[in-house]
Amino acid sequence: VFDCRDAAVKRDLWRASVSQLRIAIALEELRQKNGSYPDALDALGLQEVDPFSGAGFVYRRDGAGYLLYSVSINRVHNPRFT
């Protein structure tokens, strides 16, 4: 039996993954240009939206790197499972 909710979740997971990839590429390009990652995603000039929250992805600098994730299906801020 086809469950359209499963298809919608899979679509949103795919969209979140593609958006995070776009963000990661832009972050790396900016790091190469400026020597560090930005403090906020606004610096990238992208309009990527987390399909699960309807807001921007969660981002924060973490040492020399960064943490980027979607709140995903459960809409909980838990980067361990993204």
CSV table of N, CA and C in Angstrom, one decimal:
chain,number,residue,atom,x,y,z
A,1,VAL,N,0.9,-1.2,0.0
A,1,VAL,CA,0.0,0.0,0.0
A,1,VAL,C,0.9,1.2,0.0
A,2,PHE,N,0.6,2.1,-0.9
A,2,PHE,CA,1.4,3.4,-1.0
A,2,PHE,C,0.9,4.4,0.1
A,3,ASP,N,1.8,4.9,0.8
A,3,ASP,CA,1.4,5.9,1.8
A,3,ASP,C,2.1,7.2,1.4
A,4,CYS,N,1.3,8.2,1.1
A,4,CYS,CA,1.8,9.4,0.6
A,4,CYS,C,2.6,10.2,1.6
A,5,ARG,N,2.3,9.9,2.9
A,5,ARG,CA,3.1,10.5,4.0
A,5,ARG,C,4.6,10.1,3.9
A,6,ASP,N,4.8,8.8,3.7
A,6,ASP,CA,6.2,8.3,3.5
A,6,ASP,C,6.9,9.0,2.3
A,7,ALA,N,6.2,9.2,1.3
A,7,ALA,CA,6.7,9.9,0.1
A,7,ALA,C,7.1,11.3,0.4
A,8,ALA,N,6.2,12.0,1.2
A,8,ALA,CA,6.4,13.4,1.5
A,8,ALA,C,7.6,13.5,2.5
A,9,VAL,N,7.8,12.6,3.4
A,9,VAL,CA,8.9,12.6,4.3
A,9,VAL,C,10.2,12.4,3.5
A,10,LYS,N,10.2,11.4,2.6
A,10,LYS,CA,11.4,11.1,1.8
A,10,LYS,C,11.7,12.3,0.9
A,11,ARG,N,10.7,13.0,0.4
A,11,ARG,CA,11.0,14.2,-0.4
A,11,ARG,C,11.6,15.3,0.4
A,12,ASP,N,11.1,15.5,1.6
A,12,ASP,CA,11.7,16.5,2.5
A,12,ASP,C,13.1,16.2,3.0
A,13,LEU,N,13.3,14.9,3.2
A,13,LEU,CA,14.7,14.5,3.6
A,13,LEU,C,15.6,14.8,2.4
A,14,TRP,N,15.2,14.5,1.2
A,14,TRP,CA,16.0,14.8,0.1
A,14,TRP,C,16.3,16.2,-0.1
A,15,ARG,N,15.2,17.0,0.1
A,15,ARG,CA,15.4,18.5,-0.1
A,15,ARG,C,16.3,19.1,1.0
A,16,ALA,N,16.2,18.6,2.2
A,16,ALA,CA,17.1,19.0,3.3
A,16,ALA,C,18.5,18.7,3.0
A,17,SER,N,18.7,17.5,2.5
A,17,SER,CA,20.1,17.0,2.1
A,17,SER,C,20.7,17.9,1.0
A,18,VAL,N,19.9,18.2,0.0
A,18,VAL,CA,20.4,19.0,-1.1
A,18,VAL,C,20.7,20.4,-0.6
A,19,SER,N,19.8,21.0,0.2
A,19,SER,CA,20.0,22.3,0.7
A,19,SER,C,21.3,22.4,1.6
A,20,GLN,N,21.5,21.3,2.4
A,20,GLN,CA,22.7,21.3,3.3
A,20,GLN,C,23.9,21.2,2.5
A,21,LEU,N,23.9,20.5,1.4
A,21,LEU,CA,25.0,20.4,0.5
A,21,LEU,C,25.3,21.7,-0.1
A,22,ARG,N,24.3,22.5,-0.6
A,22,ARG,CA,24.5,23.8,-1.1
A,22,ARG,C,25.2,24.7,-0.1
A,23,ILE,N,24.7,24.6,1.1
A,23,ILE,CA,25.2,25.5,2.2
A,23,ILE,C,26.6,25.1,2.5
A,24,ALA,N,26.9,23.8,2.6
A,24,ALA,CA,28.3,23.3,2.9
A,24,ALA,C,29.3,23.8,1.8
A,25,ILE,N,28.9,23.8,0.5
A,25,ILE,CA,29.7,24.2,-0.5
A,25,ILE,C,30.0,25.7,-0.4
A,26,ALA,N,28.9,26.5,-0.1
A,26,ALA,CA,29.1,28.0,0.0
A,26,ALA,C,29.9,28.3,1.3
A,27,LEU,N,29.8,27.5,2.3
A,27,LEU,CA,30.6,27.7,3.5
A,27,LEU,C,32.1,27.5,3.2
A,28,GLU,N,32.4,26.4,2.5
A,28,GLU,CA,33.8,26.1,2.2
A,28,GLU,C,34.3,27.2,1.2
A,29,GLU,N,33.6,27.6,0.3
A,29,GLU,CA,34.1,28.7,-0.6
A,29,GLU,C,34.4,30.0,0.2
A,30,LEU,N,33.5,30.3,1.1
A,30,LEU,CA,33.7,31.5,1.9
A,30,LEU,C,34.9,31.3,2.9
A,31,ARG,N,35.1,30.1,3.4
A,31,ARG,CA,36.3,29.8,4.3
A,31,ARG,C,37.6,30.0,3.5
A,32,GLN,N,37.6,29.5,2.3
A,32,GLN,CA,38.8,29.6,1.4
A,32,GLN,C,39.1,31.0,1.1
A,33,LYS,N,38.0,31.8,0.9
A,33,LYS,CA,38.2,33.2,0.5
A,33,LYS,C,38.6,34.1,1.7
A,34,ASN,N,38.0,33.8,2.9
A,34,ASN,CA,38.2,34.7,4.1
A,34,ASN,C,39.1,34.1,5.2
A,35,GLY,N,39.4,32.8,5.1
A,35,GLY,CA,40.2,32.1,6.1
A,35,GLY,C,39.4,31.6,7.3
A,36,SER,N,38.1,31.8,7.3
A,36,SER,CA,37.3,31.2,8.4
A,36,SER,C,35.9,31.1,8.0
A,37,TYR,N,35.1,30.4,8.7
A,37,TYR,CA,33.7,30.3,8.5
A,37,TYR,C,33.0,31.5,9.1
A,38,PRO,N,31.8,31.8,8.5
A,38,PRO,CA,31.1,33.0,9.0
A,38,PRO,C,30.4,32.7,10.4
A,39,ASP,N,30.1,33.7,11.1
A,39,ASP,CA,29.4,33.5,12.3
A,39,ASP,C,27.9,33.1,12.1
A,40,ALA,N,27.3,33.5,11.0
A,40,ALA,CA,25.9,33.2,10.7
A,40,ALA,C,25.8,32.8,9.2
A,41,LEU,N,24.8,32.1,8.9
A,41,LEU,CA,24.5,31.7,7.5
A,41,LEU,C,24.1,32.9,6.6
A,42,ASP,N,23.6,33.9,7.2
A,42,ASP,CA,23.2,35.1,6.5
A,42,ASP,C,24.4,35.6,5.6
A,43,ALA,N,25.6,35.4,6.0
A,43,ALA,CA,26.8,35.9,5.3
A,43,ALA,C,26.9,35.2,3.9
A,44,LEU,N,26.2,34.1,3.7
A,44,LEU,CA,26.3,33.4,2.4
A,44,LEU,C,25.3,33.9,1.4
A,45,GLY,N,24.3,34.6,1.8
A,45,GLY,CA,23.4,35.2,0.8
A,45,GLY,C,22.4,34.1,0.2
A,46,LEU,N,22.3,33.0,0.8
A,46,LEU,CA,21.5,31.9,0.3
A,46,LEU,C,20.1,32.0,1.0
A,47,GLN,N,19.1,31.4,0.4
A,47,GLN,CA,17.8,31.4,0.9
A,47,GLN,C,17.3,30.0,1.2
A,48,GLU,N,18.2,29.1,1.7
A,48,GLU,CA,17.8,27.7,1.9
A,48,GLU,C,17.0,27.6,3.2
A,49,VAL,N,15.9,26.8,3.1
A,49,VAL,CA,14.9,26.7,4.2
A,49,VAL,C,14.9,25.2,4.5
A,50,ASP,N,14.9,24.9,5.8
A,50,ASP,CA,14.7,23.6,6.3
A,50,ASP,C,13.3,23.2,6.1
A,51,PRO,N,13.0,22.2,5.3
A,51,PRO,CA,11.6,21.8,4.9
A,51,PRO,C,10.9,21.3,6.1
A,52,PHE,N,11.5,20.9,7.2
A,52,PHE,CA,10.8,20.4,8.4
A,52,PHE,C,10.4,21.5,9.3
A,53,SER,N,11.2,22.5,9.4
A,53,SER,CA,10.8,23.6,10.3
A,53,SER,C,10.3,24.8,9.6
A,54,GLY,N,10.5,25.0,8.3
A,54,GLY,CA,10.1,26.1,7.6
A,54,GLY,C,11.0,27.3,7.9
A,55,ALA,N,12.0,27.1,8.6
A,55,ALA,CA,13.0,28.2,9.0
A,55,ALA,C,14.3,27.8,8.4
A,56,GLY,N,15.3,28.6,8.7
A,56,GLY,CA,16.7,28.3,8.3
A,56,GLY,C,17.2,27.1,9.0
A,57,PHE,N,18.3,26.5,8.4
A,57,PHE,CA,18.9,25.4,9.1
A,57,PHE,C,19.7,25.8,10.3
A,58,VAL,N,19.9,24.9,11.2
A,58,VAL,CA,20.7,25.3,12.4
A,58,VAL,C,22.1,25.3,12.1
A,59,TYR,N,22.8,26.3,12.4
A,59,TYR,CA,24.2,26.5,12.1
A,59,TYR,C,24.9,27.2,13.3
A,60,ARG,N,26.1,26.7,13.6
A,60,ARG,CA,27.0,27.4,14.6
A,60,ARG,C,28.4,27.0,14.3
A,61,ARG,N,29.3,27.9,14.5
A,61,ARG,CA,30.7,27.6,14.4
A,61,ARG,C,31.1,26.7,15.6
A,62,ASP,N,32.0,25.8,15.3
A,62,ASP,CA,32.4,24.8,16.3
A,62,ASP,C,33.9,24.6,16.2
A,63,GLY,N,34.7,25.4,17.0
A,63,GLY,CA,36.1,25.4,16.9
A,63,GLY,C,36.5,25.9,15.5
A,64,ALA,N,37.4,25.1,14.8
A,64,ALA,CA,37.8,25.5,13.5
A,64,ALA,C,36.8,25.1,12.4
A,65,GLY,N,35.7,24.4,12.8
A,65,GLY,CA,34.7,24.0,11.9
A,65,GLY,C,33.4,24.6,12.2
A,66,TYR,N,32.3,23.8,11.9
A,66,TYR,CA,31.0,24.3,12.1
A,66,TYR,C,30.0,23.1,12.2
A,67,LEU,N,28.9,23.4,12.7
A,67,LEU,CA,27.8,22.4,12.9
A,67,LEU,C,26.6,22.9,12.1
A,68,LEU,N,26.1,22.0,11.2
A,68,LEU,CA,25.0,22.4,10.3
A,68,LEU,C,24.0,21.2,10.3
A,69,TYR,N,22.8,21.5,10.6
A,69,TYR,CA,21.8,20.4,10.6
A,69,TYR,C,20.4,20.9,10.5
A,70,SER,N,19.5,20.0,10.1
A,70,SER,CA,18.1,20.1,10.0
A,70,SER,C,17.4,19.6,11.3
A,71,VAL,N,16.3,20.2,11.7
A,71,VAL,CA,15.6,19.6,12.8
A,71,VAL,C,15.0,18.3,12.5
A,72,SER,N,14.9,18.0,11.2
A,72,SER,CA,14.4,16.8,10.6
A,72,SER,C,13.0,16.4,11.1
A,73,ILE,N,12.7,15.1,10.9
A,73,ILE,CA,11.3,14.7,11.1
A,73,ILE,C,10.7,15.0,12.5
A,74,ASN,N,11.6,14.8,13.5
A,74,ASN,CA,11.1,14.9,14.8
A,74,ASN,C,11.1,16.4,15.3
A,75,ARG,N,11.6,17.3,14.5
A,75,ARG,CA,11.6,18.7,14.7
A,75,ARG,C,12.3,19.1,16.1
A,76,VAL,N,13.3,18.3,16.4
A,76,VAL,CA,14.0,18.5,17.7
A,76,VAL,C,15.5,18.8,17.3
A,77,HIS,N,16.0,19.8,18.0
A,77,HIS,CA,17.4,20.2,17.8
A,77,HIS,C,18.3,19.2,18.4
A,78,ASN,N,18.7,18.2,17.7
A,78,ASN,CA,19.6,17.1,18.2
A,78,ASN,C,20.6,16.8,17.0
A,79,PRO,N,21.7,17.5,17.0
A,79,PRO,CA,22.6,17.3,15.8
A,79,PRO,C,23.2,15.9,15.7
A,80,ARG,N,23.2,15.1,16.8
A,80,ARG,CA,23.8,13.7,16.8
A,80,ARG,C,23.1,12.9,15.7
A,81,PHE,N,21.8,13.1,15.4
A,81,PHE,CA,21.0,12.2,14.6
A,81,PHE,C,20.7,12.8,13.3
A,82,THR,N,21.4,13.8,12.8
A,82,THR,CA,21.1,14.4,11.5
A,82,THR,C,22.2,14.1,10.5
